[in-house]
Short mmCIF file of C-alpha atoms and ligand atoms in Angstrom, two decimals:
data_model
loop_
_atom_site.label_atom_id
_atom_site.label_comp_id
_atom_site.label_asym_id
_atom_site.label_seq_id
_atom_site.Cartn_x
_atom_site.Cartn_y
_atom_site.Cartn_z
CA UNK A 11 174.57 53.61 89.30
CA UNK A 12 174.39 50.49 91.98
CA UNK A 13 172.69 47.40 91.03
CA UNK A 14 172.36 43.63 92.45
CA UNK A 15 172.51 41.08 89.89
CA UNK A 16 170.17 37.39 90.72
CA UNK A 17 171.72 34.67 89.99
CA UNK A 18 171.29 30.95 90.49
CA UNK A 19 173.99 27.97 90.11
CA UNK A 20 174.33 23.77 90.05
CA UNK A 21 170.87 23.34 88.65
CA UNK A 22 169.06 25.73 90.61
CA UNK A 23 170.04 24.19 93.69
CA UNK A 24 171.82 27.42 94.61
CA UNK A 25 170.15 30.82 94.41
CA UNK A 26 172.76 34.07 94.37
CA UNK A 27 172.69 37.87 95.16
CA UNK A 28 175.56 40.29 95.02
CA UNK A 29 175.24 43.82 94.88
CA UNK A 30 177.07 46.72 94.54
CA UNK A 31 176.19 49.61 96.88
CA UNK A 32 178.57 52.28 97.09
CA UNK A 33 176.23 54.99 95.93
CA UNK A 34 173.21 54.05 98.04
CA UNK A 35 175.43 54.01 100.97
CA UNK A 36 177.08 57.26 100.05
CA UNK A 37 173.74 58.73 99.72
CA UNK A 38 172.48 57.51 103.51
CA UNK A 39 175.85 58.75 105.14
CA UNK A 40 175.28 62.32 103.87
CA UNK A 41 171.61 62.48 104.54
CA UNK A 42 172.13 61.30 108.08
CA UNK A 43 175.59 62.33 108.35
CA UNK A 44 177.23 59.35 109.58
CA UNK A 45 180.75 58.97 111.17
CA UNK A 46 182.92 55.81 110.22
CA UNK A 47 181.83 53.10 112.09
CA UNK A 48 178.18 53.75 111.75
CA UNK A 49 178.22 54.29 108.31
CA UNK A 50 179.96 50.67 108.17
CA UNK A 51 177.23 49.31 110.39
CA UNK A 52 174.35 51.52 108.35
CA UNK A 53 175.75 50.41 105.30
CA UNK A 54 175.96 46.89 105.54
CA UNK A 55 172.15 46.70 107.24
CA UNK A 56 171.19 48.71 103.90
CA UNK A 57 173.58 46.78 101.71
CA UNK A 58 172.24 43.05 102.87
CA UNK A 59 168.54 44.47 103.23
CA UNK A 60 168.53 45.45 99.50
CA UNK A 61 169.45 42.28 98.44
CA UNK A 62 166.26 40.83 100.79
CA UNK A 63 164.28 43.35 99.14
CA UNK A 64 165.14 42.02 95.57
CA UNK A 65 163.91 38.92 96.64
CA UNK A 66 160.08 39.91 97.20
CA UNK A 67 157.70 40.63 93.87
CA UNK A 68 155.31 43.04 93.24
CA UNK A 69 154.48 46.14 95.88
CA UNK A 70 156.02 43.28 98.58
CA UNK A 71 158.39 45.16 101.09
CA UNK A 72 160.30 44.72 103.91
CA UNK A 73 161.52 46.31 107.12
CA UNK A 74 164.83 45.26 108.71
CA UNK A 75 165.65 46.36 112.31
CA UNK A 76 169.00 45.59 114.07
CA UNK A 77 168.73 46.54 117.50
CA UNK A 78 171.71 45.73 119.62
CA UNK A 79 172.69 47.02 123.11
CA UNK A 80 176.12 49.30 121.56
CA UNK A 81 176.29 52.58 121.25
CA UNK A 82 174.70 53.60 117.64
CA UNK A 83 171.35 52.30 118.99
CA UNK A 84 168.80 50.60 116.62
CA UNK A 85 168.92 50.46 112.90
CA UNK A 86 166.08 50.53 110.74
CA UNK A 87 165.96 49.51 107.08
CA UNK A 88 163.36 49.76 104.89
CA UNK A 89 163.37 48.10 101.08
CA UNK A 90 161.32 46.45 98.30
CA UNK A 91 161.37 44.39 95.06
CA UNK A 92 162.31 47.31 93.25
CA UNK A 93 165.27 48.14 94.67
CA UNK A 94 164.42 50.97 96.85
CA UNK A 95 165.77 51.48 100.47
CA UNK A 96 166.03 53.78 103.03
CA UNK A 97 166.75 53.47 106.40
CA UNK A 98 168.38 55.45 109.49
CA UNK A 99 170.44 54.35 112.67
CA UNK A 100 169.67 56.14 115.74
CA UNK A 101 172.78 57.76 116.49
CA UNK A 102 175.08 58.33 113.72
CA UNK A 103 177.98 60.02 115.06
CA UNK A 104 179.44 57.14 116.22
CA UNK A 105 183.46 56.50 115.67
CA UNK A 106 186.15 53.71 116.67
CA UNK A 107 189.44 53.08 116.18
CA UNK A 108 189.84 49.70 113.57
CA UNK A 109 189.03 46.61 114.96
CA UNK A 110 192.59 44.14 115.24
CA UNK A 111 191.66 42.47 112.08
CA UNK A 112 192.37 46.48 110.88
CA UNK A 113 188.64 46.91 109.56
CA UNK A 114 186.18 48.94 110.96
CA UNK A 115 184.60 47.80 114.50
CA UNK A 116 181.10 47.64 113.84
CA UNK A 117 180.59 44.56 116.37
CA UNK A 118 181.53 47.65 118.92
CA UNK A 119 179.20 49.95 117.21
CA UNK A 120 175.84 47.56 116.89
CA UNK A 121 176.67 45.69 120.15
CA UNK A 122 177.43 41.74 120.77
CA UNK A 123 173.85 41.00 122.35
CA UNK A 124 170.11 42.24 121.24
CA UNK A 125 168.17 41.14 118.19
CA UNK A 126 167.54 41.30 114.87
CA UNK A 127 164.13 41.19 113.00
CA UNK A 128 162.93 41.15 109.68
CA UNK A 129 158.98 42.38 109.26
CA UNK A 130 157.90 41.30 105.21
CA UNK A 131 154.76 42.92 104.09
CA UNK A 132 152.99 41.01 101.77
CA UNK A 133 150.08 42.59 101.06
CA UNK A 134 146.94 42.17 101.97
CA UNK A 135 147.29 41.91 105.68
CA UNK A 136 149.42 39.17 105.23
CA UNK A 137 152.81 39.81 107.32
CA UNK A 138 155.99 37.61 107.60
CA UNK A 139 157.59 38.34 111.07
CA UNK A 140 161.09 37.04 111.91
CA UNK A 141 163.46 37.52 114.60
CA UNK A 142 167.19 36.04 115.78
CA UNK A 143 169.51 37.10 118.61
CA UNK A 144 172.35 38.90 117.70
CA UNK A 145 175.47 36.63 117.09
CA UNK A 146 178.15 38.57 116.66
CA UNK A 147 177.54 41.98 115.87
CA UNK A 148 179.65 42.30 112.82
CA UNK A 149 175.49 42.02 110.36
CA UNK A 150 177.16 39.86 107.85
CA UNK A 151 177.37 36.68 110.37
CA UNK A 152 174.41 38.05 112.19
CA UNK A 153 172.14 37.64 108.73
CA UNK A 154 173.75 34.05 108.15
CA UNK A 155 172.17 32.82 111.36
CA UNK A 156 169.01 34.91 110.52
CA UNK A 157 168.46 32.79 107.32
CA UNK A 158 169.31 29.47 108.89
CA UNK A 159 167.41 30.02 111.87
CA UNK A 160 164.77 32.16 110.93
CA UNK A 161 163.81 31.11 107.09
CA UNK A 162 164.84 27.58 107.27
CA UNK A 163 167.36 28.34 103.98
CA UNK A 164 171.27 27.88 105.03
CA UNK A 165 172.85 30.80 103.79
CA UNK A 166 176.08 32.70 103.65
CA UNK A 167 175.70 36.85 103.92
CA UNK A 168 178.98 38.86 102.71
CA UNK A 169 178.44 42.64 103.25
CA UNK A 170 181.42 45.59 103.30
CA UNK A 171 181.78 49.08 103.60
CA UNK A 172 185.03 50.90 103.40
CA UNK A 173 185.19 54.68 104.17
CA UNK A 174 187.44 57.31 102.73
CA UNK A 175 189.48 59.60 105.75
CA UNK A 176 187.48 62.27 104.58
CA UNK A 177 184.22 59.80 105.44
CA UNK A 178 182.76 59.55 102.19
CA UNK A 179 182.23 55.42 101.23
CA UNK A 180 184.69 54.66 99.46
CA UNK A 181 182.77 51.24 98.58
CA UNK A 182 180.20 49.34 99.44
CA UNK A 183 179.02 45.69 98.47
CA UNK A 184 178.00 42.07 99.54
CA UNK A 185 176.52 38.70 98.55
CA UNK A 186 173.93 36.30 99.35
CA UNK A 187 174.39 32.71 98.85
CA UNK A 188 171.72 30.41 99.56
CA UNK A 189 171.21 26.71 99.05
CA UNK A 190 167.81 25.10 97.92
CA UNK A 191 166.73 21.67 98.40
CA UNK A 192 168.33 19.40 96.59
CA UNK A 193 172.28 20.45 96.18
CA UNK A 194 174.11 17.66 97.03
CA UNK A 195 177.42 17.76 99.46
CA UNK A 196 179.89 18.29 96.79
CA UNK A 197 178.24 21.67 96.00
CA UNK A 198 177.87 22.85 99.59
CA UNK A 199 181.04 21.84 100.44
CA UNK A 200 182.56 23.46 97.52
CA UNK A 201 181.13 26.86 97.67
CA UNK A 202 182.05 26.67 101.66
CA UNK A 203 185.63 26.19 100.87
CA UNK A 204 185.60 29.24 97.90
CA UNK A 205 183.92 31.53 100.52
CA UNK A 206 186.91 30.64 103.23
CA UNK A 207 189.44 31.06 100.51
CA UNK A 208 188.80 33.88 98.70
CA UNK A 209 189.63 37.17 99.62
CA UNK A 210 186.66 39.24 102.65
CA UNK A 211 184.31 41.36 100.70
CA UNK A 212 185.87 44.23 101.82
CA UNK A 213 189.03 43.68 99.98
CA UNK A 214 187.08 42.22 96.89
CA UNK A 215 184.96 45.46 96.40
CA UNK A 216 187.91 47.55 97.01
CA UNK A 217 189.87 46.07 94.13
CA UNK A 218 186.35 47.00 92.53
CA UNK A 219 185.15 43.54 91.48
CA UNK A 220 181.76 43.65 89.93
CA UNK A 221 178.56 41.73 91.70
CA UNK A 222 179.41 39.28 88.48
CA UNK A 223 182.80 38.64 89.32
CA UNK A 224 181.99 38.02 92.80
CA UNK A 225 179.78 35.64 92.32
CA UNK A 226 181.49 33.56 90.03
CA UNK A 227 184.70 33.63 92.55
CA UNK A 228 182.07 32.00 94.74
CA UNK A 229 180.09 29.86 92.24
CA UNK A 230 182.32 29.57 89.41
CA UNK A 231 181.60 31.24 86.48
CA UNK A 232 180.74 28.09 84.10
CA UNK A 233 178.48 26.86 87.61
CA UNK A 234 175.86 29.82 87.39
CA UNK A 235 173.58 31.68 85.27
CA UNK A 236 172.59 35.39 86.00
CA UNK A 237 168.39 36.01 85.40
CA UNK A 238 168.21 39.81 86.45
CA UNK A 239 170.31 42.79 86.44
CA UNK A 240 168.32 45.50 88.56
CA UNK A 241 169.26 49.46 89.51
CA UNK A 242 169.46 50.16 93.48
CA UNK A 243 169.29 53.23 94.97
CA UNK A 244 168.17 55.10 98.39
CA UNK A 245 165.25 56.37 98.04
CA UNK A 246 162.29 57.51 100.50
CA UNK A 247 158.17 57.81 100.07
CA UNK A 248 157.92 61.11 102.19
CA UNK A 249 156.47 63.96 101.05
CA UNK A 250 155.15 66.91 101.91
CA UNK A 251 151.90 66.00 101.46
CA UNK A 252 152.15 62.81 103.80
CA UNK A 253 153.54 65.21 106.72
CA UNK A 254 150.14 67.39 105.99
CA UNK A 255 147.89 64.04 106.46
CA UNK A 256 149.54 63.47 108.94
CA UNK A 257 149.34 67.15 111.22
CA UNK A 258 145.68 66.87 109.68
CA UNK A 259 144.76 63.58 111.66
CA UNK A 260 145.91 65.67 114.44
CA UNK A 261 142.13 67.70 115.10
CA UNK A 262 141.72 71.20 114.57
CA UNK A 263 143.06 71.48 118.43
CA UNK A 264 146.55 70.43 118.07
CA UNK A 265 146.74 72.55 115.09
CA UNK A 266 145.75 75.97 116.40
CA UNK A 267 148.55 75.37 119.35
CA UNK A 268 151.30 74.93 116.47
CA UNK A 269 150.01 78.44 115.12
CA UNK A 270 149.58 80.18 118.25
CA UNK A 271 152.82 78.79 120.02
CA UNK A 272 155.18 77.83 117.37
CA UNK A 273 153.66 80.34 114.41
CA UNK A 274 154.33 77.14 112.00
CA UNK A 275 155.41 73.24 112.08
CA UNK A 276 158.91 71.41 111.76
CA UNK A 277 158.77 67.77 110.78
CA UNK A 278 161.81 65.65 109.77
CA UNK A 279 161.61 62.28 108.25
CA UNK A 280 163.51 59.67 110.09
CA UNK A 281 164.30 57.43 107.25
CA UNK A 282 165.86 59.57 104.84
CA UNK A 283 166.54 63.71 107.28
CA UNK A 284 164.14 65.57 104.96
CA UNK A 285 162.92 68.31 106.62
CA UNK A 286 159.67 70.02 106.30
CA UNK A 287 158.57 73.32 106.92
CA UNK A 288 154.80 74.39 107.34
CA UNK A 289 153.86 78.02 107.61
CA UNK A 290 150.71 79.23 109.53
CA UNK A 291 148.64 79.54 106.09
CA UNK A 292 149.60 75.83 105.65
CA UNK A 293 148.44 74.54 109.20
CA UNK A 294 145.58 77.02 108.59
CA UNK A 295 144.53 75.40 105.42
CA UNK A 296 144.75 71.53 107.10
CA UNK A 297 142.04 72.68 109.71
CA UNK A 298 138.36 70.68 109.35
CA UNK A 299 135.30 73.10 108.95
ZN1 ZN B 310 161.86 60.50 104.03
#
C-alpha cells in the first residue's frame, strides 16, 4: 500500500514530505489508460498533489490544475488530508521518445508555457486560490516556483515516475522540502547541496528507497523526526447516486428526451472513467410529480 510519511528537521525549522506512489499512479494509468509520457506527467501532478493534500486537516481539500499549451492538455488533480486523490489529464494517449537526459519528456508532454493553479477549499466558503506560470514543464521545478512564489515558503519538489515497456508504473515517488522561518544558512545551504548531490528521484525510487530513506538522504537521519505515517491511495466520490442528482436537476424536460431519443443515459466520471448506465425505469423514476 502507498503512504507519505511527515516529517520535520533542525528544530522545526524544516518541514518534510516524501511519498511513495507507485500504486496510486498505477491505479490512474489503468482507469484512464495512459501512454508513457502522460502517465509520467499524470503521475507526478498526482504524486506532488498528495503530498499538498496531506498538508490540509480536517474535510480541507484541494484541487490542482496544470494547464500548459503541449499536447496532453490540462491536468486536473483532486486530493485531501486523508490521502485521497483522483485526478485525470485531458488526453492520455500521449507518447515521446526519452528526453536527452534519457527520462521521460514530460516538459514536451505538459508544454514549456501556461499555468499552474492550486484552488484549497477550506470550508466554509473560505477558498485559498493560487496560481504561477509554468517554468519549465518538467511539475517538479514547476511546484518549486509555485511554493516560493505563490505560498511565500521556499521549497524544493522531487516527483518521479518510471514506466515498465509494457506501460504499467513501474514506480512512482517524490518529496517536499520546505523551510520555515527561522533555519539559519548552514541548514539551507546544507540540504541544497544534499539535494544537488544525491542521486534524481527517479533513480532513488527505482533502487526502491523508502519515503524514510529519502528523506534522511536529504535531511540526515539524526537531523529529523518523522510525526505521521499515513496510507495514500486513488480514490473518487462518484456514485451512482450523484450522477442521478445530477440528471434530476435537469427538469422533467431534459429527462423525457433521454427516454424518448436515447431509451436511457451514459455518464462517465472525468476524474476517475467510471461509467454509468441509467435505464428508462431509472430516468423514469428521477422525474418530479
Ligand atoms: Zn469518479
Amino acid at each position: 500500500m502507498d503512504y507519505l510519511i511527515k516529517a520535520t528537521a533542525f528544530q522545526g525549522t524544516v518541514r518534510a514530505y516524501a511519498i511513495q506512489s507507485t500504486e496510486t499512479v498505477e491505479e490512474a494509468r489503468k482507469r484512464h489508460d495512459t501512454w508513457a509520457t502522460a502517465s509520467a506527467a499524470l503521475g507526478r501532478t498526482i504524486t506532488i498533489s498528495t503530498m499538498m493534500g496531506a498538508m490540509l486537516k480536517g474535510e480541507d481539500k484541494l484541487t490542482v490544475k496544470v494547464e500548459g499549451d503541449g499536447p496532453v492538455g490540462p491536468i486536473v488533480v483532486d486530493s485531501n488530508s486523508k490521502g485521497e486523490v483522483r485526478g485525470y489529464i485531458t488526453n492520455p494517449h500521449v507518447d515521446f521518445d526519452l528526453n536527452n537526459k534519457g527520462k521521460l519528456d514530460v516538459a514536451r508532454a505538459v508544454g514549456t508555457s501556461g499555468n499552474i493553479s492550486v484552488v484549497k477549499d477550506l470550508g466554509l466558503k473560505d477558498f485559498f486560490t493560487g496560481q504561477v506560470p509554468i517554468v519549465s514543464g518538467e511539475i517538479g521545478e514547476d511546484f518549486t516556483y509555485y511554493f516560493a512564489n505563490s505560498e511565500q515558503v521556499p521549497s524544493a519538489v522531487g516527483a518521479g515516475v518510471l514506466v515498465n515497456p509494457d506501460h504499467s508504473i513501474l514506480a512512482a515517488g517524490g518529496f517536499i522540502i520546505q523551510v520555515m522561518p527561522g533555519a539559519t544558512d548552514e541548514t539551507i545551504g546544507g540540504i541544497e547541496t544534499k539535494i544537488s548531490t544525491i542521486d534524481p528521484i527517479s533513480t532513488l525510487i527505482r533502487q526502491g528507497r523508502t519515503p524514510e530513506e529519502i528523506l534522511a538522504l536529504i535531511l540526515g537521519e539524526e537531523n529529523m523526526k518523522t510525526h505521521e505515517r499515513m496510507s495514500v491511495q486513488f480514490t473518487c466520490s462518484c456514485s451512482v447516486d450523484r450522477i442521478k442528482n445530477a440528471i434530476k436537476s435537469l427538469g422533467n424536460k431534459e429527462i423525457d428526451q433521454m427516454i424518448e431519443e436515447d431509451g436511457g443515459a451514459e455518464a462517465v466520471c472525468h476524474f476517475c472513467n467510471e461509467q454509468y448506465q441509467l435505464d428508462v425505469d431509472d430516468l423514469n423514476a428521477l422525474k418530479q410529480a
